[in-house]
Tab-separated table of C-alpha atoms in Angstrom:
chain	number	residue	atom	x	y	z
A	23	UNK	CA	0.000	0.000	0.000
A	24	UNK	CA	1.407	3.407	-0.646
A	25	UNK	CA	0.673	5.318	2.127
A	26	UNK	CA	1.601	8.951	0.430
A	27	UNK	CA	-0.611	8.373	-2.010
A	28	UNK	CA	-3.898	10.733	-1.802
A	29	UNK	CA	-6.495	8.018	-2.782
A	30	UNK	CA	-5.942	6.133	0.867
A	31	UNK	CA	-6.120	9.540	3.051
A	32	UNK	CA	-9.218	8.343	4.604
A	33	UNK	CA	-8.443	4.348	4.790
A	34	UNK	CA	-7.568	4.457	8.550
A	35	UNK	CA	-10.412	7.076	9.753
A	36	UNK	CA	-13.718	5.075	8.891
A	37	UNK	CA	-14.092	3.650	12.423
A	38	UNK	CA	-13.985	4.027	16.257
A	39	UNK	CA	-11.845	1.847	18.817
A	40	UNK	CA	-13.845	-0.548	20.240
A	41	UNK	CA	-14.690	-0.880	23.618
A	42	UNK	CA	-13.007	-3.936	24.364
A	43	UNK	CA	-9.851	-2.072	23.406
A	44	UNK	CA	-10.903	0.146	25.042
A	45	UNK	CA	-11.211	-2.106	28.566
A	46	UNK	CA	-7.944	-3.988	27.408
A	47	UNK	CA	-5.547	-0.642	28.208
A	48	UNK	CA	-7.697	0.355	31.209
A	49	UNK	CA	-6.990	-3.046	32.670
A	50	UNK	CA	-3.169	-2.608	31.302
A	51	UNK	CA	-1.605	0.448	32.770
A	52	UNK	CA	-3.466	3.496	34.970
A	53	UNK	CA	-5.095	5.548	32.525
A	54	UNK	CA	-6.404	7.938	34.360
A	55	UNK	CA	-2.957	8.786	35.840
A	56	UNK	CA	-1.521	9.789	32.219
A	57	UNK	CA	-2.183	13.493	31.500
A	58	UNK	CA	-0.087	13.155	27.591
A	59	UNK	CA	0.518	10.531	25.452
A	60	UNK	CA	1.592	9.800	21.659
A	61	UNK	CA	0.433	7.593	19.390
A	62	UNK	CA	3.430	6.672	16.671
A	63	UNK	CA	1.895	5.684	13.597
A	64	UNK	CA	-1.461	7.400	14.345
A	65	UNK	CA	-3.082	6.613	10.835
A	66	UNK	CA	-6.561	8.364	10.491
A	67	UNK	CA	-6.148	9.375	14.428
A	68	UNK	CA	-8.727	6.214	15.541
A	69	UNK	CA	-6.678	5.784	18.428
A	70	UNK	CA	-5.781	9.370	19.146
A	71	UNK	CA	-9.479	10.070	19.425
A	72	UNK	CA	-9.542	7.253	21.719
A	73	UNK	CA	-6.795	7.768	24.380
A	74	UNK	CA	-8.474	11.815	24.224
A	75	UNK	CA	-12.592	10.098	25.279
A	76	UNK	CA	-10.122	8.170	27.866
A	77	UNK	CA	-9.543	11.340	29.284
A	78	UNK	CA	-5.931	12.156	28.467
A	79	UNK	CA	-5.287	15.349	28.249
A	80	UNK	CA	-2.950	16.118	25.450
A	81	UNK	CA	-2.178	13.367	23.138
A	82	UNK	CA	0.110	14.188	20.565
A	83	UNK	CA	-0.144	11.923	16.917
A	84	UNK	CA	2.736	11.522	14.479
A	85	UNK	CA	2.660	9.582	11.168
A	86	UNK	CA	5.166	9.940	8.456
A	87	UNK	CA	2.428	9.980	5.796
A	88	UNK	CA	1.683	13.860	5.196
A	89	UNK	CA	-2.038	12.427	2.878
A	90	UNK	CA	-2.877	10.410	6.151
A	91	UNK	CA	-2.353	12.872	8.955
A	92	UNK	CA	-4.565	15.040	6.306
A	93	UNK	CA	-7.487	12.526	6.775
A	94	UNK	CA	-6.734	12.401	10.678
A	95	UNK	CA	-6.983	16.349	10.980
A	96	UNK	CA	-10.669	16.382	9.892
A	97	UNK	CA	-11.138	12.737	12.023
A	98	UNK	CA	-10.408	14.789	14.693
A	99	UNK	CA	-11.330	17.721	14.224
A	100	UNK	CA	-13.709	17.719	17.726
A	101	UNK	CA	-10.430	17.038	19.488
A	102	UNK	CA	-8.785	20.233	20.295
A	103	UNK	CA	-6.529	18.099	22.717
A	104	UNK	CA	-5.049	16.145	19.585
A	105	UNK	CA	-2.065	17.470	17.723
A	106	UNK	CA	-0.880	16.035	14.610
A	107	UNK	CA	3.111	16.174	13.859
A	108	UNK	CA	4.908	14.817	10.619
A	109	UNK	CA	7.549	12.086	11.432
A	110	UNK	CA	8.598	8.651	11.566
A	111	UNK	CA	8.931	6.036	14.121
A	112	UNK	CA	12.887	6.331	13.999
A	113	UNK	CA	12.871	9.736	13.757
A	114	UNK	CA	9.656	11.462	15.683
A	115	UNK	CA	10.995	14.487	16.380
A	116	UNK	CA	9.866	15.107	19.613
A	117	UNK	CA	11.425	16.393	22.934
A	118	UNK	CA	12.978	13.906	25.405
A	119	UNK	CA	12.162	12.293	28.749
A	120	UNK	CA	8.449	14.327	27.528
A	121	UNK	CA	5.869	11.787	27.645
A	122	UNK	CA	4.271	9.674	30.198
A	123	UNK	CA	2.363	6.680	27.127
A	124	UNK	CA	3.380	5.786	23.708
A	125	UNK	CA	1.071	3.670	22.029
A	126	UNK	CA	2.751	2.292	18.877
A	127	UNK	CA	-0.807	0.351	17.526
A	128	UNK	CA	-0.469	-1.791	14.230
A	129	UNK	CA	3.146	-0.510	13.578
A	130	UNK	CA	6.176	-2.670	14.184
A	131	UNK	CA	5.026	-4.760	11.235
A	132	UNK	CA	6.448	-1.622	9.137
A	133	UNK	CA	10.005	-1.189	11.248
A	134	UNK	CA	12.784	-3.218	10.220
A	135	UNK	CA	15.112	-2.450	12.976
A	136	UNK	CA	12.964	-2.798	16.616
A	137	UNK	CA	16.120	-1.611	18.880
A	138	UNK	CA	16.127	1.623	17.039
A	139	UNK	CA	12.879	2.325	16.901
A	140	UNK	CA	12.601	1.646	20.484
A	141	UNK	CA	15.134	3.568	21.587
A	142	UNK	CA	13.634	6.411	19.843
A	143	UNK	CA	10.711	5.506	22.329
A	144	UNK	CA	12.784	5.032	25.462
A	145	UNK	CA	14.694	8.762	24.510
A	146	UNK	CA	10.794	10.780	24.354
A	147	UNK	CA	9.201	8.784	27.618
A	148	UNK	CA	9.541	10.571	31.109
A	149	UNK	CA	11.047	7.607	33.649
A	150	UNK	CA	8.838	5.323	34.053
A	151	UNK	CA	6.695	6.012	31.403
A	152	UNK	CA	4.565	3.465	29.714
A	153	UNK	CA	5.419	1.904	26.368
A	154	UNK	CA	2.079	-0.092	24.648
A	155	UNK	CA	2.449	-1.995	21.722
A	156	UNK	CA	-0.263	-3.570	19.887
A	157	UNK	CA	0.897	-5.987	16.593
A	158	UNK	CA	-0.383	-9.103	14.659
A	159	UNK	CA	2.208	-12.157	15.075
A	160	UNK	CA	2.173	-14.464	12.211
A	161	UNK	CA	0.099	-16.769	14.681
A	162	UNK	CA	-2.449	-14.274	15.113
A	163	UNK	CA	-2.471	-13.170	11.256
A	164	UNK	CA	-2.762	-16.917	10.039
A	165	UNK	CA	-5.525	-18.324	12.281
A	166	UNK	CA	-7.994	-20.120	9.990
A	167	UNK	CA	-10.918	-18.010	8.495
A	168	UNK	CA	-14.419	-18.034	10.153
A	169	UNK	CA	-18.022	-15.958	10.013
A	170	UNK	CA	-15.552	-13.622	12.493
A	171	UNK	CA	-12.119	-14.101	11.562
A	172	UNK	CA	-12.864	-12.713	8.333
A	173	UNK	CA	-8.593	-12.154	7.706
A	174	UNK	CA	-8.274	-16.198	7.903
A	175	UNK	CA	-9.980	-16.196	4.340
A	176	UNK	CA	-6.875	-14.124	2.433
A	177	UNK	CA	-4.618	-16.649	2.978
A	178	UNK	CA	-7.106	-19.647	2.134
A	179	UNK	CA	-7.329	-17.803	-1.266
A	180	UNK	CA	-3.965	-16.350	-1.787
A	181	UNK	CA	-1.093	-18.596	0.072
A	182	UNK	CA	1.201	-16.033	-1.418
A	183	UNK	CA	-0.338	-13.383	0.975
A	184	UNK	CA	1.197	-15.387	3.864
A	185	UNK	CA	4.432	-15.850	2.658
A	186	UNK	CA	4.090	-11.933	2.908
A	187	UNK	CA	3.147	-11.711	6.444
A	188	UNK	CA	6.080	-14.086	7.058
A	189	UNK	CA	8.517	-11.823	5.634
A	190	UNK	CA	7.361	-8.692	8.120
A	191	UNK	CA	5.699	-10.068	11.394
A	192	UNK	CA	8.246	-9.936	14.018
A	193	UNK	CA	8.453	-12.873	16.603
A	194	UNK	CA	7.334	-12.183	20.141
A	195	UNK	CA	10.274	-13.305	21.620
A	196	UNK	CA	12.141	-10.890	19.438
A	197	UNK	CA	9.999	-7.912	20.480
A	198	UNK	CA	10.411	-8.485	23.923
A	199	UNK	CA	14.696	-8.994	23.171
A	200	UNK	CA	14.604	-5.341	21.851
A	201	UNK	CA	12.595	-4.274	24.766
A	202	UNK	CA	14.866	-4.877	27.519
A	203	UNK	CA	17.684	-3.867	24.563
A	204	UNK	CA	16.620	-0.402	24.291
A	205	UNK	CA	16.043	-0.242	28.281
A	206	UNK	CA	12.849	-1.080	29.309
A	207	UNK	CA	11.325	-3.215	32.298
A	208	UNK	CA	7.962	-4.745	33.590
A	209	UNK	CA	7.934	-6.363	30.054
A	210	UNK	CA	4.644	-8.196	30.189
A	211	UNK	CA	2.031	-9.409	26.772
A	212	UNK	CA	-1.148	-10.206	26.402
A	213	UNK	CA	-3.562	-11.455	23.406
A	214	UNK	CA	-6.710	-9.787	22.636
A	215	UNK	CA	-9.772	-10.463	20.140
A	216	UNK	CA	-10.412	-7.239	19.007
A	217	UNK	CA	-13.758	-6.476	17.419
A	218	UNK	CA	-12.981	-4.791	14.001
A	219	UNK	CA	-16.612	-3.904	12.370
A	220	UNK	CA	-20.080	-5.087	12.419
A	221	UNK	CA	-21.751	-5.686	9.242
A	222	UNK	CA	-25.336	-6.009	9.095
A	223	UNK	CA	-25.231	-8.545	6.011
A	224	UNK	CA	-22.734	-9.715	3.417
A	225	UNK	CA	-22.945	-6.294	0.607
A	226	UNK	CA	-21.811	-4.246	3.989
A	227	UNK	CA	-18.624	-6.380	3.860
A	228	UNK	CA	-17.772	-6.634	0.482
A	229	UNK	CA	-18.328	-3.157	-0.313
A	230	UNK	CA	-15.723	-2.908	2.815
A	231	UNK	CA	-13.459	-5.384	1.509
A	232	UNK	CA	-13.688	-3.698	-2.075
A	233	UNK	CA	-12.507	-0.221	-0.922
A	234	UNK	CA	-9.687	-2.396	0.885
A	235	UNK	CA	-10.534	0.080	4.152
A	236	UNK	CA	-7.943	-0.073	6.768
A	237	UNK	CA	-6.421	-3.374	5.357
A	238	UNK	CA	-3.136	-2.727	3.436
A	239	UNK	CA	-2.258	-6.381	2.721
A	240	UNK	CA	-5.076	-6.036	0.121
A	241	UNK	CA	-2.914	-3.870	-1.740
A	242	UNK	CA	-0.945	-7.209	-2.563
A	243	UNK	CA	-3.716	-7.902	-4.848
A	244	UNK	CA	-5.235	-6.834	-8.104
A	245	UNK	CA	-8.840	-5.587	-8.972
A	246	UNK	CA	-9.185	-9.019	-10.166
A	247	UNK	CA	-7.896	-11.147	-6.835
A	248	UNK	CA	-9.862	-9.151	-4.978
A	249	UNK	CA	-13.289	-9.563	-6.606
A	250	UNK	CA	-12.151	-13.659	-6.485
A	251	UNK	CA	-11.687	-13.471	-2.696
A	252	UNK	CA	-14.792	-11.317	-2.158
A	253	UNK	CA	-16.607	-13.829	-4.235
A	254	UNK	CA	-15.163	-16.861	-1.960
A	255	UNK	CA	-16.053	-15.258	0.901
A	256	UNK	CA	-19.747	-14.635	0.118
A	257	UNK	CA	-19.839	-18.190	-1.028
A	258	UNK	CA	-18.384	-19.516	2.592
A	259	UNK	CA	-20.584	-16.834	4.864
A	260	UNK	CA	-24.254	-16.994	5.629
A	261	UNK	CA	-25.698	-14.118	4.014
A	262	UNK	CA	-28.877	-14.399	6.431
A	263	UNK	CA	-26.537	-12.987	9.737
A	264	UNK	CA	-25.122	-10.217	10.958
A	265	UNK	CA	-21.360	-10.527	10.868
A	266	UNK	CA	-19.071	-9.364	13.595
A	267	UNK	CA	-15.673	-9.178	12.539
A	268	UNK	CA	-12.443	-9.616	14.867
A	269	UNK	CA	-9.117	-9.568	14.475
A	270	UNK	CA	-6.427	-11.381	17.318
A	271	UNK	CA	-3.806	-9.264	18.327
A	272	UNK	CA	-0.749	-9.242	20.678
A	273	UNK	CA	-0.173	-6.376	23.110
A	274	UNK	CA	3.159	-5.310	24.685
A	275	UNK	CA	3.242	-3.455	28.045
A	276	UNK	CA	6.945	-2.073	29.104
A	277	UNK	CA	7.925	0.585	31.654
A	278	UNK	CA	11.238	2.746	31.033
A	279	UNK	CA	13.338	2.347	33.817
């Protein structure tokens, strides 16, 4: 997926945070201790706009797409706590020993080198900060494809697509290496079943699936893969029920020393 370009501005702003996400970082660390935050990688600003309703004060969003923090501006636009920077996970370019939360949400996927990403974490938390990371492991991307594990289905279609999730997913064990690496403690990880979307019948989720919202592995495929894997999936779902999407993900606590 090319993130720069101006057709996909809008592909990350289309939904809210659930509220078992929600729950999940309540439970995690003491929200309503942390007065400013920043979310690395904000996309459209879906999680931004969450950690503000939390009640965070100032939460500060950096992306290094300049098209997507365009779409995130007018997603949150009733946020006057929310400010929107341009940079990258490496580089964020914000002051040190500043924060009190990152949140680094569907991102690690895209960074190469962990440690220096990391570190670029460890250098902008305040001591004892709190680092959350939220990712797909290849176990969690390739669980097999169901009425709610709607992501199970690419791979059934398209082996290909998960030779491509091999080649980026990190390893948990190697995530938690370059934790305690780049200085960080209380290491601790959790899975979570993350409702995505509710469809109220199967046209809801194709014409999702068509518009490949949110979901840049469908940029692997062209116009025509796609309309074969929105077919298969029609054929495999009961078009008489509602359809409640999830996706499993793995979330990393840490705490700079």
């Amino acid at each position: 997926m090319d993130f720069h370009d101006k057709r996909n501005k809008s592909t990350y702003t289309t939904r809210n945070a659930d509220q078992s996400w929600i729950k999940v970082i309540q439970d995690l660390i003491p929200i309503n201790r942390i007065t400013n935050a920043v979310d690395i990688g904000c996309g459209g600003g879906i999680y931004a706009k969450a950690l503000s309703d939390m009640g965070i004060n100032l939460i500060t969003g950096v992306d290094f797409s300049e098209q997507i923090l365009e779409g995130a501006s007018y997603n949150c636009r009733n946020h006057d706590n929310i400010i929107l920077k341009h940079g990258n996970a490496l580089e964020t370019g914000l002051a040190s020993n500043s924060y009190e939360l990152v949140l680094e949400r569907a991102l690690i996927h895209h960074i190469d080198d962990l440690n220096k990403g990391f570190s670029e974490v460890n250098r902008i938390l305040q001591k004892e900060g709190f680092f959350i990371i939220q990712d797909r492991t290849l176990e969690d991307c390739l669980l097999e494809g169901s009425e709610n594990h709607i992501r199970g289905y690419f791979f059934d279609c398209f082996p290909r697509l998960a030779a491509f999730e091999r080649s980026r997913r990190h390893r948990s064990i190697d995530v938690i290496q370059a934790l305690e690496e780049s200085g960080f403690i209380e290491i601790e990880e959790v899975s979570q079943w993350e409702t995505r979307a509710v469809y109220e019948n199967n046209d809801q989720l194709k014409m999702d699936l068509l518009a490949r919202t949110g979901r840049s592995i469908l940029h692997e495929l062209t116009d025509e893969e796609l309309a074969q894997l929105i077919f298969h999936i029609d054929t495999v779902l009961d078009s008489s029920k509602k359809i409640v999407e999830k996706d499993r993900w793995t979330i990393w606590t840490a705490r700079k020393k």
